[in-house]
Amino acid sequence: MNNLTSSSELSHFPVMLGEVIKICSPRKDGFYIDCTFGGGSYSKELLKFPKTNVVGLDRDKFVISFARDLEKKYPNRFSFYHKRFSEVDNVVKNKTVDGIIFDLGLSSIQLNNLERGFSFKSKKTLDMSMGLSAISAEEVINNYSEQELKSIIKILGEEKDGSRIVKNIIKTRSIKRIVKVSQLVEIIEKSKRKNYSNKINPCTKTFQALRIFVNKEITELIKGIINGTKILKPGGKILIISFHSIEDKVVKFFFNNFSSSRSNPSRYFPENDNTTSLFDKYKNKIFTPSSEEVKKNPPSRSAKLRYAIRNKNKFCYPDELEIKFKKYLDLESIHV
């Protein structure tokens, strides 16, 4: 395996770096959390401001060596934890933070390491783990039932041809175990209906579904943003960059329905007097990459940045968020 072990080997393009830092407005002695450390771009930029303190988290072991280099450079101002961001409140105990950043989805470090099976171009094993995962995509493809695979690909990938793809997966695996990325790519390409106006790679949605499932990404997102909000100080900012519609739906619902601009978190729940709101009035403004950035970093084209500002209310657990997205949480909890 071509392990990434030195910082010189890491290559990552941060999305909307300028916008993120401008929104954060780092202040002297401010405390910030980079929940998806990756190549460390956001952390490094935050540390350029005098006396800022930063904590980095990442579930990916391949970024640890780079994070350790940054710890050596800023021994009293930066610390790194090899953990999922859903555990952020356990990492930062008895402290409140000024800003917390979530850059969701794949990093270029992960995508470009063909050994890990994220890229359609890979000839390697179907893994797709971002780190600290209990299963691999290979295990899912070969061990889960036809109905379970249909649910995963249709719901998490929003793939209209999901039934056709799964039918051919079942047929293929009954003859030979599906181990390589190239095997799955061939199955998908044979299964997809031709759409000459669609510029998206035919494998995109199925790969997205498997990656989300393997890494429990929706569960992690919901837990992460709830626990991150829990440790934000009044006036603290939570910034989230999403890359697909499910992520953005979660973020939009959370910010919109737990903002003080709403008298009721949801029309499906009893009315309240705003004491359960978590954020100041939410402006629902979306930031997207410039055409210049997309040209330099094509994967950034689908990115959406939203942010909210914590109000002074006591933290009240937002059960409605978990209820709203229960079907995703239930699906990601399936195991064989």
Short mmCIF file of C-alpha atoms in Angstrom, two decimals:
data_model
loop_
_atom_site.label_atom_id
_atom_site.label_comp_id
_atom_site.label_asym_id
_atom_site.label_seq_id
_atom_site.Cartn_x
_atom_site.Cartn_y
_atom_site.Cartn_z
CA MET A 1 0.00 0.00 0.00
CA ASN A 2 1.26 3.47 -0.86
CA ASN A 3 0.82 4.93 2.61
CA LEU A 4 0.92 8.69 2.96
CA THR A 5 3.29 9.16 5.84
CA SER A 6 4.97 12.51 5.39
CA SER A 7 3.58 16.00 5.16
CA SER A 8 5.34 16.57 1.85
CA GLU A 9 3.18 13.88 0.26
CA LEU A 10 -0.09 15.50 1.30
CA SER A 11 -1.88 17.58 -1.29
CA HIS A 12 -5.20 19.17 -0.47
CA PHE A 13 -7.19 22.06 -1.88
CA PRO A 14 -9.28 23.81 0.79
CA VAL A 15 -12.70 24.92 -0.42
CA MET A 16 -13.64 28.61 -0.05
CA LEU A 17 -10.74 29.24 2.33
CA GLY A 18 -11.06 33.01 2.07
CA GLU A 19 -14.79 32.96 2.78
CA VAL A 20 -14.36 30.63 5.76
CA ILE A 21 -11.71 32.81 7.40
CA LYS A 22 -13.67 36.00 6.72
CA ILE A 23 -16.77 34.54 8.39
CA CYS A 24 -14.77 33.20 11.34
CA SER A 25 -13.13 36.61 11.84
CA PRO A 26 -10.45 35.10 14.10
CA ARG A 27 -9.76 37.19 17.17
CA LYS A 28 -6.89 37.36 19.62
CA ASP A 29 -7.08 34.45 22.09
CA GLY A 30 -9.95 32.97 20.08
CA PHE A 31 -10.52 29.21 20.24
CA TYR A 32 -11.43 27.37 17.02
CA ILE A 33 -12.03 23.77 15.99
CA ASP A 34 -11.23 22.35 12.57
CA CYS A 35 -13.41 19.24 12.58
CA THR A 36 -12.12 17.89 9.26
CA PHE A 37 -8.40 18.61 9.44
CA GLY A 38 -7.39 16.95 6.15
CA GLY A 39 -4.39 18.83 4.81
CA GLY A 40 -4.68 21.38 7.60
CA SER A 41 -5.38 24.41 5.42
CA TYR A 42 -8.07 25.95 7.62
CA SER A 43 -6.06 25.28 10.78
CA LYS A 44 -2.92 26.85 9.34
CA GLU A 45 -4.80 29.94 8.21
CA LEU A 46 -6.46 30.37 11.62
CA LEU A 47 -3.08 30.02 13.34
CA LYS A 48 -1.70 32.95 11.34
CA PHE A 49 -3.77 35.23 13.56
CA PRO A 50 -1.97 36.23 16.80
CA LYS A 51 -2.64 34.03 19.83
CA THR A 52 -5.46 32.04 18.26
CA ASN A 53 -5.83 28.48 19.52
CA VAL A 54 -6.92 25.63 17.26
CA VAL A 55 -7.92 22.01 17.76
CA GLY A 56 -7.93 19.72 14.73
CA LEU A 57 -9.87 16.47 14.40
CA ASP A 58 -9.82 13.86 11.66
CA ARG A 59 -10.81 10.20 11.47
CA ASP A 60 -8.21 9.61 8.73
CA LYS A 61 -4.90 8.18 10.00
CA PHE A 62 -3.11 9.32 6.84
CA VAL A 63 -3.14 12.95 7.98
CA ILE A 64 -1.68 12.32 11.45
CA SER A 65 1.95 12.93 10.49
CA PHE A 66 1.10 16.30 8.96
CA ALA A 67 -0.91 17.27 12.04
CA ARG A 68 2.04 16.34 14.26
CA ASP A 69 4.26 18.69 12.22
CA LEU A 70 1.81 21.50 12.89
CA GLU A 71 1.78 20.64 16.61
CA LYS A 72 5.57 21.03 16.64
CA LYS A 73 5.32 24.40 14.91
CA TYR A 74 2.63 25.67 17.30
CA PRO A 75 3.22 23.61 20.49
CA ASN A 76 1.04 25.77 22.72
CA ARG A 77 -1.63 26.75 20.22
CA PHE A 78 -2.50 23.67 18.16
CA SER A 79 -3.44 20.12 19.11
CA PHE A 80 -4.74 17.24 17.01
CA TYR A 81 -7.00 14.28 17.79
CA HIS A 82 -7.44 11.20 15.61
CA LYS A 83 -11.18 10.97 16.17
CA ARG A 84 -14.52 11.29 14.43
CA PHE A 85 -15.96 14.79 14.63
CA SER A 86 -19.09 13.40 16.30
CA GLU A 87 -16.88 13.16 19.40
CA VAL A 88 -15.95 16.83 19.37
CA ASP A 89 -17.68 17.61 22.67
CA ASN A 90 -15.65 14.89 24.40
CA VAL A 91 -12.40 16.23 22.99
CA VAL A 92 -13.07 19.78 24.10
CA LYS A 93 -14.23 19.49 27.69
CA ASN A 94 -15.05 22.39 30.00
CA LYS A 95 -14.42 24.90 27.23
CA THR A 96 -16.52 26.91 24.83
CA VAL A 97 -15.35 27.80 21.35
CA ASP A 98 -15.51 30.83 19.08
CA GLY A 99 -15.81 28.93 15.83
CA ILE A 100 -16.16 25.41 14.51
CA ILE A 101 -15.62 24.33 10.89
CA PHE A 102 -16.93 21.24 9.10
CA ASP A 103 -15.67 20.62 5.55
CA LEU A 104 -17.69 17.54 4.63
CA GLY A 105 -17.13 14.92 1.95
CA LEU A 106 -13.93 13.55 0.48
CA SER A 107 -10.63 15.37 0.65
CA SER A 108 -8.34 15.37 -2.37
CA ILE A 109 -5.89 13.42 -0.19
CA GLN A 110 -8.40 10.58 0.07
CA LEU A 111 -9.60 10.74 -3.52
CA ASN A 112 -6.12 10.80 -5.02
CA ASN A 113 -4.88 7.80 -3.05
CA LEU A 114 -6.12 5.09 -5.43
CA GLU A 115 -5.35 2.37 -2.88
CA ARG A 116 -8.40 3.44 -0.89
CA GLY A 117 -10.99 2.79 -3.56
CA PHE A 118 -12.76 6.16 -3.63
CA SER A 119 -11.92 6.95 -7.25
CA PHE A 120 -13.58 5.39 -10.29
CA LYS A 121 -10.08 5.18 -11.78
CA SER A 122 -8.79 2.89 -9.06
CA LYS A 123 -7.90 -0.71 -9.88
CA LYS A 124 -7.60 -1.56 -6.20
CA THR A 125 -9.87 -3.08 -3.56
CA LEU A 126 -13.29 -1.64 -2.75
CA ASP A 127 -12.56 -0.02 0.61
CA MET A 128 -13.96 3.54 0.79
CA SER A 129 -13.27 3.96 4.50
CA MET A 130 -12.32 7.45 5.62
CA GLY A 131 -10.91 5.84 8.75
CA LEU A 132 -12.30 4.40 11.98
CA SER A 133 -14.99 2.52 10.03
CA ALA A 134 -16.28 -0.92 10.97
CA ILE A 135 -16.83 -2.14 7.41
CA SER A 136 -15.61 -1.71 3.83
CA ALA A 137 -17.53 -1.20 0.60
CA GLU A 138 -16.44 -4.69 -0.45
CA GLU A 139 -18.20 -6.20 2.57
CA VAL A 140 -21.35 -4.20 1.87
CA ILE A 141 -21.49 -5.14 -1.81
CA ASN A 142 -20.96 -8.85 -1.16
CA ASN A 143 -22.78 -9.45 2.12
CA TYR A 144 -25.84 -7.21 2.24
CA SER A 145 -29.21 -8.36 0.93
CA GLU A 146 -30.72 -7.19 -2.33
CA GLN A 147 -33.28 -5.03 -0.52
CA GLU A 148 -30.65 -3.50 1.75
CA LEU A 149 -28.44 -2.62 -1.22
CA LYS A 150 -31.41 -1.08 -3.03
CA SER A 151 -32.16 1.11 -0.02
CA ILE A 152 -28.54 2.17 0.34
CA ILE A 153 -28.08 3.09 -3.32
CA LYS A 154 -31.51 4.66 -3.86
CA ILE A 155 -31.71 6.62 -0.60
CA LEU A 156 -28.10 7.59 0.09
CA GLY A 157 -27.10 7.89 -3.56
CA GLU A 158 -30.44 9.14 -4.90
CA GLU A 159 -29.77 6.79 -7.82
CA LYS A 160 -32.81 6.26 -10.07
CA ASP A 161 -31.26 3.18 -11.66
CA GLY A 162 -30.57 1.65 -8.25
CA SER A 163 -32.72 -1.45 -8.80
CA ARG A 164 -31.00 -2.27 -12.09
CA ILE A 165 -27.57 -1.79 -10.58
CA VAL A 166 -28.34 -3.95 -7.55
CA LYS A 167 -29.86 -6.69 -9.69
CA ASN A 168 -26.58 -6.96 -11.61
CA ILE A 169 -24.53 -6.79 -8.41
CA ILE A 170 -26.45 -9.78 -7.02
CA LYS A 171 -26.07 -11.66 -10.30
CA THR A 172 -22.32 -10.99 -10.49
CA ARG A 173 -21.52 -11.82 -6.87
CA SER A 174 -23.35 -15.16 -7.14
CA ILE A 175 -20.64 -16.17 -9.61
CA LYS A 176 -17.60 -14.35 -8.26
CA ARG A 177 -16.94 -12.08 -5.28
CA ILE A 178 -16.80 -8.39 -6.20
CA VAL A 179 -13.47 -7.21 -4.82
CA LYS A 180 -12.07 -4.52 -7.11
CA VAL A 181 -13.31 -1.02 -7.90
CA SER A 182 -13.05 -1.86 -11.60
CA GLN A 183 -15.53 -4.74 -11.18
CA LEU A 184 -18.13 -2.44 -9.65
CA VAL A 185 -17.54 0.24 -12.28
CA GLU A 186 -18.19 -2.32 -15.02
CA ILE A 187 -21.43 -3.45 -13.36
CA ILE A 188 -22.71 0.11 -12.96
CA GLU A 189 -21.85 1.11 -16.53
CA LYS A 190 -23.71 -1.92 -17.87
CA SER A 191 -26.72 -1.21 -15.67
CA LYS A 192 -27.21 2.51 -16.20
CA ARG A 193 -29.65 3.76 -18.80
CA LYS A 194 -27.92 5.95 -21.35
CA ASN A 195 -28.33 9.66 -20.80
CA TYR A 196 -26.19 11.56 -23.25
CA SER A 197 -27.12 14.95 -21.78
CA ASN A 198 -25.84 13.97 -18.33
CA LYS A 199 -22.23 15.01 -17.81
CA ILE A 200 -21.96 13.26 -14.42
CA ASN A 201 -20.01 10.01 -14.37
CA PRO A 202 -22.52 7.10 -14.23
CA CYS A 203 -20.76 5.72 -11.14
CA THR A 204 -21.01 8.91 -9.10
CA LYS A 205 -24.24 8.24 -7.21
CA THR A 206 -23.57 4.59 -6.40
CA PHE A 207 -20.07 5.39 -5.15
CA GLN A 208 -21.51 8.25 -3.09
CA ALA A 209 -24.08 5.92 -1.53
CA LEU A 210 -21.53 3.28 -0.58
CA ARG A 211 -19.09 5.83 0.81
CA ILE A 212 -21.79 7.48 2.90
CA PHE A 213 -22.94 4.11 4.23
CA VAL A 214 -19.47 2.78 5.01
CA ASN A 215 -18.56 5.93 6.94
CA LYS A 216 -22.03 6.55 8.45
CA GLU A 217 -21.73 10.09 7.16
CA ILE A 218 -25.26 11.31 7.88
CA THR A 219 -25.17 9.93 11.41
CA GLU A 220 -21.76 11.54 11.93
CA LEU A 221 -22.98 14.85 10.51
CA ILE A 222 -26.05 15.03 12.74
CA LYS A 223 -24.14 14.05 15.87
CA GLY A 224 -21.26 16.33 14.95
CA ILE A 225 -23.26 19.50 14.40
CA ILE A 226 -25.35 18.91 17.52
CA ASN A 227 -22.30 18.28 19.70
CA GLY A 228 -20.41 21.12 18.04
CA THR A 229 -23.25 23.53 18.75
CA LYS A 230 -23.28 22.35 22.37
CA ILE A 231 -19.77 23.75 22.94
CA LEU A 232 -20.17 27.02 20.99
CA LYS A 233 -20.14 30.15 23.13
CA PRO A 234 -22.81 32.85 22.54
CA GLY A 235 -21.77 34.61 19.36
CA GLY A 236 -19.71 31.63 18.27
CA LYS A 237 -20.05 30.54 14.65
CA ILE A 238 -20.60 27.12 13.14
CA LEU A 239 -19.60 26.83 9.47
CA ILE A 240 -20.47 23.82 7.34
CA ILE A 241 -19.40 23.08 3.77
CA SER A 242 -21.57 20.40 2.19
CA PHE A 243 -21.16 18.63 -1.14
CA HIS A 244 -24.41 16.78 -1.84
CA SER A 245 -28.11 17.39 -1.36
CA ILE A 246 -28.63 15.16 1.69
CA GLU A 247 -25.91 16.95 3.66
CA ASP A 248 -27.28 20.34 2.65
CA LYS A 249 -30.84 19.36 3.64
CA VAL A 250 -29.60 18.41 7.12
CA VAL A 251 -27.65 21.65 7.54
CA LYS A 252 -30.42 23.86 6.17
CA PHE A 253 -33.06 22.23 8.39
CA PHE A 254 -30.86 22.54 11.48
CA PHE A 255 -30.01 26.21 10.95
CA ASN A 256 -33.49 27.23 9.80
CA ASN A 257 -35.55 25.38 12.36
CA PHE A 258 -33.42 26.13 15.40
CA SER A 259 -32.99 29.80 14.67
CA SER A 260 -34.57 32.51 16.82
CA SER A 261 -36.27 33.82 13.68
CA ARG A 262 -38.70 30.91 13.93
CA SER A 263 -41.44 30.76 16.55
CA ASN A 264 -41.63 27.00 16.15
CA PRO A 265 -38.79 24.56 15.28
CA SER A 266 -41.11 22.65 12.94
CA ARG A 267 -44.77 22.78 11.95
CA TYR A 268 -44.96 19.12 12.94
CA PHE A 269 -44.09 19.82 16.57
CA PRO A 270 -45.77 21.78 19.38
CA GLU A 271 -45.28 25.52 19.39
CA ASN A 272 -42.66 27.01 21.66
CA ASP A 273 -41.58 30.44 22.82
CA ASN A 274 -38.12 30.44 21.18
CA THR A 275 -36.40 29.31 24.37
CA THR A 276 -35.29 26.16 22.53
CA SER A 277 -33.73 28.07 19.63
CA LEU A 278 -29.97 27.68 19.32
CA PHE A 279 -29.02 30.34 16.78
CA ASP A 280 -29.55 34.01 16.07
CA LYS A 281 -31.81 34.89 13.17
CA TYR A 282 -30.65 32.75 10.25
CA LYS A 283 -30.20 34.60 6.95
CA ASN A 284 -30.20 31.44 4.81
CA LYS A 285 -27.30 32.79 2.78
CA ILE A 286 -25.37 30.23 0.75
CA PHE A 287 -21.77 30.73 -0.34
CA THR A 288 -20.46 28.86 -3.38
CA PRO A 289 -16.98 28.69 -4.94
CA SER A 290 -16.02 31.25 -7.56
CA SER A 291 -15.63 30.14 -11.17
CA GLU A 292 -11.89 30.65 -10.75
CA GLU A 293 -11.78 28.30 -7.76
CA VAL A 294 -13.84 25.66 -9.57
CA LYS A 295 -11.44 25.86 -12.51
CA LYS A 296 -8.47 25.24 -10.19
CA ASN A 297 -10.27 22.64 -8.09
CA PRO A 298 -13.14 20.99 -10.06
CA PRO A 299 -14.45 18.87 -7.11
CA SER A 300 -15.35 22.14 -5.36
CA ARG A 301 -18.10 22.86 -7.89
CA SER A 302 -20.85 21.26 -5.77
CA ALA A 303 -19.77 22.87 -2.49
CA LYS A 304 -22.18 24.98 -0.43
CA LEU A 305 -21.12 26.92 2.63
CA ARG A 306 -23.68 27.84 5.29
CA TYR A 307 -23.08 29.26 8.74
CA ALA A 308 -25.05 30.18 11.85
CA ILE A 309 -24.31 32.16 15.02
CA ARG A 310 -25.01 30.71 18.46
CA ASN A 311 -27.45 32.70 20.60
CA LYS A 312 -27.52 33.07 24.38
CA ASN A 313 -30.11 30.37 25.06
CA LYS A 314 -29.21 27.38 27.18
CA PHE A 315 -28.43 24.36 24.98
CA CYS A 316 -31.54 22.25 24.42
CA TYR A 317 -31.04 18.96 22.56
CA PRO A 318 -32.62 19.27 19.07
CA ASP A 319 -34.50 15.94 18.94
CA GLU A 320 -36.45 17.14 15.91
CA LEU A 321 -33.31 16.97 13.78
CA GLU A 322 -32.94 13.25 14.43
CA ILE A 323 -36.67 12.68 13.91
CA LYS A 324 -36.65 14.56 10.60
CA PHE A 325 -33.79 12.46 9.18
CA LYS A 326 -34.67 9.18 10.89
CA LYS A 327 -34.77 7.18 7.66
CA TYR A 328 -31.09 7.97 7.02
CA LEU A 329 -30.07 7.19 10.60
CA ASP A 330 -31.98 3.90 10.53
CA LEU A 331 -30.46 2.94 7.19
CA GLU A 332 -26.91 3.64 8.34
CA SER A 333 -27.46 1.48 11.41
CA ILE A 334 -28.06 -1.68 9.34
CA HIS A 335 -25.38 -4.33 9.79
CA VAL A 336 -24.96 -7.99 8.92
#
